[in-house]
């Protein structure tokens, strides 16, 4: 857990390098394992599914299009879960509509559909693609104690 001095912001994060010959399933399993430690994931399975789909798509894109290993980073604060993948390609992704003429090309279209926001930017040794998912409420909160009215 990281705390920002002078702020109520709290964040937790994880990082993993995925070699080019690694299975995308291992990235999903790794991400799922870390998501299970967050208190909101049991009440928001659709968000967990969206995060895991995004991990799959971003790591697949890094391996397939950049022909490089991928660095997968997940961070979570009180507002967002961020999924970022860095690879060695300087070509930024763009969402494309599905086509019956080709098998692939839908990854960023899917990420665009399931993430609250996403962005990509060039960096010194390639690019980073990040998606943000708003953190759902962890579930019902304990009710404030009620004060009985005075007679």
PDB file of C-alpha atoms in Angstrom:
ATOM      1  CA  UNK A   1       0.000   0.000   0.000  1.00  0.00           C
ATOM      2  CA  UNK A   2       1.309   3.427  -0.932  1.00  0.00           C
ATOM      3  CA  UNK A   3       0.102   6.492   0.934  1.00  0.00           C
ATOM      4  CA  UNK A   4       0.625  10.004  -0.401  1.00  0.00           C
ATOM      5  CA  UNK A   5       1.768  12.304   2.386  1.00  0.00           C
ATOM      6  CA  UNK A   6      -0.744  15.060   3.104  1.00  0.00           C
ATOM      7  CA  UNK A   7      -3.448  13.261   1.136  1.00  0.00           C
ATOM      8  CA  UNK A   8      -6.073  10.641   1.780  1.00  0.00           C
ATOM      9  CA  UNK A   9      -5.093   8.881  -1.479  1.00  0.00           C
ATOM     10  CA  UNK A  10      -4.084   5.266  -1.037  1.00  0.00           C
ATOM     11  CA  UNK A  11      -2.884   3.042  -3.850  1.00  0.00           C
ATOM     12  CA  UNK A  12      -1.622  -0.472  -4.387  1.00  0.00           C
ATOM     13  CA  UNK A  13       0.173  -1.775  -7.450  1.00  0.00           C
ATOM     14  CA  UNK A  14       1.750  -4.794  -9.096  1.00  0.00           C
ATOM     15  CA  UNK A  15       4.064  -5.287 -12.084  1.00  0.00           C
ATOM     16  CA  UNK A  16       5.165  -8.251 -14.158  1.00  0.00           C
ATOM     17  CA  UNK A  17       7.277  -8.777 -17.266  1.00  0.00           C
ATOM     18  CA  UNK A  18       5.773 -11.183 -19.782  1.00  0.00           C
ATOM     19  CA  UNK A  19       8.330 -12.578 -22.250  1.00  0.00           C
ATOM     20  CA  UNK A  20       7.316 -12.871 -25.891  1.00  0.00           C
ATOM     21  CA  UNK A  21       6.978 -16.652 -25.566  1.00  0.00           C
ATOM     22  CA  UNK A  22       4.693 -16.472 -22.509  1.00  0.00           C
ATOM     23  CA  UNK A  23       1.036 -17.412 -22.710  1.00  0.00           C
ATOM     24  CA  UNK A  24      -1.555 -14.641 -22.473  1.00  0.00           C
ATOM     25  CA  UNK A  25      -3.417 -16.914 -20.057  1.00  0.00           C
ATOM     26  CA  UNK A  26      -0.573 -16.484 -17.564  1.00  0.00           C
ATOM     27  CA  UNK A  27      -1.114 -12.696 -17.685  1.00  0.00           C
ATOM     28  CA  UNK A  28      -4.843 -13.151 -17.048  1.00  0.00           C
ATOM     29  CA  UNK A  29      -4.221 -15.595 -14.206  1.00  0.00           C
ATOM     30  CA  UNK A  30      -1.678 -13.239 -12.638  1.00  0.00           C
ATOM     31  CA  UNK A  31      -4.089 -10.297 -12.914  1.00  0.00           C
ATOM     32  CA  UNK A  32      -6.994 -12.356 -11.545  1.00  0.00           C
ATOM     33  CA  UNK A  33      -4.892 -13.368  -8.547  1.00  0.00           C
ATOM     34  CA  UNK A  34      -4.211  -9.737  -7.661  1.00  0.00           C
ATOM     35  CA  UNK A  35      -7.786  -8.642  -8.312  1.00  0.00           C
ATOM     36  CA  UNK A  36      -9.029 -11.240  -5.828  1.00  0.00           C
ATOM     37  CA  UNK A  37      -7.290  -9.286  -3.068  1.00  0.00           C
ATOM     38  CA  UNK A  38      -9.381  -6.168  -3.708  1.00  0.00           C
ATOM     39  CA  UNK A  39     -12.548  -5.810  -1.655  1.00  0.00           C
ATOM     40  CA  UNK A  40     -14.855  -4.749  -4.511  1.00  0.00           C
ATOM     41  CA  UNK A  41     -14.230  -7.593  -6.940  1.00  0.00           C
ATOM     42  CA  UNK A  42     -16.762 -10.036  -5.476  1.00  0.00           C
ATOM     43  CA  UNK A  43     -19.583  -7.530  -5.948  1.00  0.00           C
ATOM     44  CA  UNK A  44     -18.531  -6.405  -9.434  1.00  0.00           C
ATOM     45  CA  UNK A  45     -17.792  -9.493 -11.558  1.00  0.00           C
ATOM     46  CA  UNK A  46     -18.517  -7.547 -14.766  1.00  0.00           C
ATOM     47  CA  UNK A  47     -15.684  -5.125 -13.948  1.00  0.00           C
ATOM     48  CA  UNK A  48     -13.340  -8.027 -13.208  1.00  0.00           C
ATOM     49  CA  UNK A  49     -14.265  -9.581 -16.576  1.00  0.00           C
ATOM     50  CA  UNK A  50     -13.629  -6.251 -18.343  1.00  0.00           C
ATOM     51  CA  UNK A  51     -10.219  -5.906 -16.675  1.00  0.00           C
ATOM     52  CA  UNK A  52      -9.223  -9.463 -17.606  1.00  0.00           C
ATOM     53  CA  UNK A  53     -10.370  -8.969 -21.207  1.00  0.00           C
ATOM     54  CA  UNK A  54      -8.280  -5.795 -21.358  1.00  0.00           C
ATOM     55  CA  UNK A  55      -5.214  -7.568 -19.945  1.00  0.00           C
ATOM     56  CA  UNK A  56      -5.620 -10.252 -22.628  1.00  0.00           C
ATOM     57  CA  UNK A  57      -6.007  -7.766 -25.461  1.00  0.00           C
ATOM     58  CA  UNK A  58      -3.156  -5.443 -24.437  1.00  0.00           C
ATOM     59  CA  UNK A  59      -0.674  -8.267 -23.830  1.00  0.00           C
ATOM     60  CA  UNK A  60      -1.716  -9.982 -27.077  1.00  0.00           C
ATOM     61  CA  UNK A  61      -1.179  -6.721 -28.967  1.00  0.00           C
ATOM     62  CA  UNK A  62       2.270  -6.257 -27.417  1.00  0.00           C
ATOM     63  CA  UNK A  63       3.350  -9.754 -28.388  1.00  0.00           C
ATOM     64  CA  UNK A  64       1.723  -9.824 -31.828  1.00  0.00           C
ATOM     65  CA  UNK A  65       2.352  -6.298 -33.119  1.00  0.00           C
ATOM     66  CA  UNK A  66       5.441  -5.160 -31.202  1.00  0.00           C
ATOM     67  CA  UNK A  67       7.100  -8.596 -31.306  1.00  0.00           C
ATOM     68  CA  UNK A  68       8.456  -7.862 -27.845  1.00  0.00           C
ATOM     69  CA  UNK A  69       8.010  -8.763 -24.243  1.00  0.00           C
ATOM     70  CA  UNK A  70       5.355  -6.828 -22.371  1.00  0.00           C
ATOM     71  CA  UNK A  71       5.495  -5.122 -19.007  1.00  0.00           C
ATOM     72  CA  UNK A  72       2.095  -5.394 -17.347  1.00  0.00           C
ATOM     73  CA  UNK A  73       1.379  -2.955 -14.512  1.00  0.00           C
ATOM     74  CA  UNK A  74      -1.817  -2.747 -12.480  1.00  0.00           C
ATOM     75  CA  UNK A  75      -2.463  -0.030  -9.924  1.00  0.00           C
ATOM     76  CA  UNK A  76      -5.572   0.576  -7.888  1.00  0.00           C
ATOM     77  CA  UNK A  77      -6.547   3.596  -5.827  1.00  0.00           C
ATOM     78  CA  UNK A  78      -9.837   4.733  -4.338  1.00  0.00           C
ATOM     79  CA  UNK A  79     -11.162   5.772  -7.752  1.00  0.00           C
ATOM     80  CA  UNK A  80      -9.685   3.667 -10.555  1.00  0.00           C
ATOM     81  CA  UNK A  81      -7.994   0.429 -11.387  1.00  0.00           C
ATOM     82  CA  UNK A  82      -5.391   1.131 -14.067  1.00  0.00           C
ATOM     83  CA  UNK A  83      -4.082  -1.566 -16.396  1.00  0.00           C
ATOM     84  CA  UNK A  84      -0.981  -0.560 -18.367  1.00  0.00           C
ATOM     85  CA  UNK A  85       1.108  -2.520 -20.833  1.00  0.00           C
ATOM     86  CA  UNK A  86       4.429  -1.282 -22.152  1.00  0.00           C
ATOM     87  CA  UNK A  87       6.088  -2.738 -25.247  1.00  0.00           C
ATOM     88  CA  UNK A  88       8.957  -1.821 -27.571  1.00  0.00           C
ATOM     89  CA  UNK A  89       6.897  -0.636 -30.557  1.00  0.00           C
ATOM     90  CA  UNK A  90       6.554   3.064 -31.363  1.00  0.00           C
ATOM     91  CA  UNK A  91       3.267   2.479 -33.232  1.00  0.00           C
ATOM     92  CA  UNK A  92       0.231   3.648 -31.269  1.00  0.00           C
ATOM     93  CA  UNK A  93      -2.901   1.471 -31.374  1.00  0.00           C
ATOM     94  CA  UNK A  94      -6.196   2.572 -32.882  1.00  0.00           C
ATOM     95  CA  UNK A  95      -9.587   0.904 -32.497  1.00  0.00           C
ATOM     96  CA  UNK A  96     -10.936  -0.624 -35.713  1.00  0.00           C
ATOM     97  CA  UNK A  97     -14.412  -1.816 -36.494  1.00  0.00           C
ATOM     98  CA  UNK A  98     -14.811  -5.555 -36.842  1.00  0.00           C
ATOM     99  CA  UNK A  99     -14.526  -6.918 -40.341  1.00  0.00           C
ATOM    100  CA  UNK A 100     -15.631 -10.224 -41.797  1.00  0.00           C
ATOM    101  CA  UNK A 101     -12.548 -10.067 -44.039  1.00  0.00           C
ATOM    102  CA  UNK A 102     -10.004 -10.489 -41.227  1.00  0.00           C
ATOM    103  CA  UNK A 103      -9.734 -12.505 -38.042  1.00  0.00           C
ATOM    104  CA  UNK A 104      -7.936  -9.973 -35.843  1.00  0.00           C
ATOM    105  CA  UNK A 105      -7.999  -6.245 -35.407  1.00  0.00           C
ATOM    106  CA  UNK A 106     -10.714  -6.001 -32.772  1.00  0.00           C
ATOM    107  CA  UNK A 107      -8.595  -5.738 -29.627  1.00  0.00           C
ATOM    108  CA  UNK A 108      -8.597  -1.986 -29.100  1.00  0.00           C
ATOM    109  CA  UNK A 109     -12.218  -1.789 -30.228  1.00  0.00           C
ATOM    110  CA  UNK A 110     -13.038  -4.179 -27.366  1.00  0.00           C
ATOM    111  CA  UNK A 111     -10.882  -2.248 -24.879  1.00  0.00           C
ATOM    112  CA  UNK A 112     -12.619   0.959 -25.938  1.00  0.00           C
ATOM    113  CA  UNK A 113     -15.988  -0.707 -25.294  1.00  0.00           C
ATOM    114  CA  UNK A 114     -15.241  -2.122 -21.823  1.00  0.00           C
ATOM    115  CA  UNK A 115     -12.866   0.415 -20.211  1.00  0.00           C
ATOM    116  CA  UNK A 116     -14.064   3.695 -18.745  1.00  0.00           C
ATOM    117  CA  UNK A 117     -11.144   5.426 -20.470  1.00  0.00           C
ATOM    118  CA  UNK A 118      -7.968   4.392 -22.236  1.00  0.00           C
ATOM    119  CA  UNK A 119      -4.948   6.151 -23.663  1.00  0.00           C
ATOM    120  CA  UNK A 120      -1.645   5.406 -25.303  1.00  0.00           C
ATOM    121  CA  UNK A 121       1.542   7.381 -25.449  1.00  0.00           C
ATOM    122  CA  UNK A 122       5.042   7.026 -26.778  1.00  0.00           C
ATOM    123  CA  UNK A 123       7.881   6.727 -24.322  1.00  0.00           C
ATOM    124  CA  UNK A 124      11.626   6.371 -24.577  1.00  0.00           C
ATOM    125  CA  UNK A 125      11.726   2.697 -25.542  1.00  0.00           C
ATOM    126  CA  UNK A 126       8.336   2.104 -27.142  1.00  0.00           C
ATOM    127  CA  UNK A 127       4.840   2.861 -25.952  1.00  0.00           C
ATOM    128  CA  UNK A 128       2.470   2.369 -23.063  1.00  0.00           C
ATOM    129  CA  UNK A 129      -1.227   1.649 -23.394  1.00  0.00           C
ATOM    130  CA  UNK A 130      -3.341   2.182 -20.278  1.00  0.00           C
ATOM    131  CA  UNK A 131      -6.988   1.553 -19.484  1.00  0.00           C
ATOM    132  CA  UNK A 132      -8.890   2.855 -16.465  1.00  0.00           C
ATOM    133  CA  UNK A 133     -11.818   1.159 -14.756  1.00  0.00           C
ATOM    134  CA  UNK A 134     -13.783   3.091 -12.157  1.00  0.00           C
ATOM    135  CA  UNK A 135     -13.689   1.220  -8.883  1.00  0.00           C
ATOM    136  CA  UNK A 136     -17.189   0.115  -7.908  1.00  0.00           C
ATOM    137  CA  UNK A 137     -18.381   0.470  -4.350  1.00  0.00           C
ATOM    138  CA  UNK A 138     -17.131  -2.386  -2.231  1.00  0.00           C
ATOM    139  CA  UNK A 139     -20.694  -3.192  -1.248  1.00  0.00           C
ATOM    140  CA  UNK A 140     -23.148  -1.914   1.275  1.00  0.00           C
ATOM    141  CA  UNK A 141     -21.590   0.239   3.923  1.00  0.00           C
ATOM    142  CA  UNK A 142     -22.481   0.013   7.538  1.00  0.00           C
ATOM    143  CA  UNK A 143     -25.345   2.357   8.285  1.00  0.00           C
ATOM    144  CA  UNK A 144     -24.691   5.317  10.502  1.00  0.00           C
ATOM    145  CA  UNK A 145     -26.032   4.681  13.965  1.00  0.00           C
ATOM    146  CA  UNK A 146     -29.420   6.263  14.268  1.00  0.00           C
ATOM    147  CA  UNK A 147     -30.315   8.467  17.150  1.00  0.00           C
ATOM    148  CA  UNK A 148     -33.828   7.917  18.409  1.00  0.00           C
ATOM    149  CA  UNK A 149     -35.921  11.082  18.452  1.00  0.00           C
ATOM    150  CA  UNK A 150     -36.331  12.757  21.808  1.00  0.00           C
ATOM    151  CA  UNK A 151     -39.758  13.039  23.298  1.00  0.00           C
TER     152      UNK A 151
END
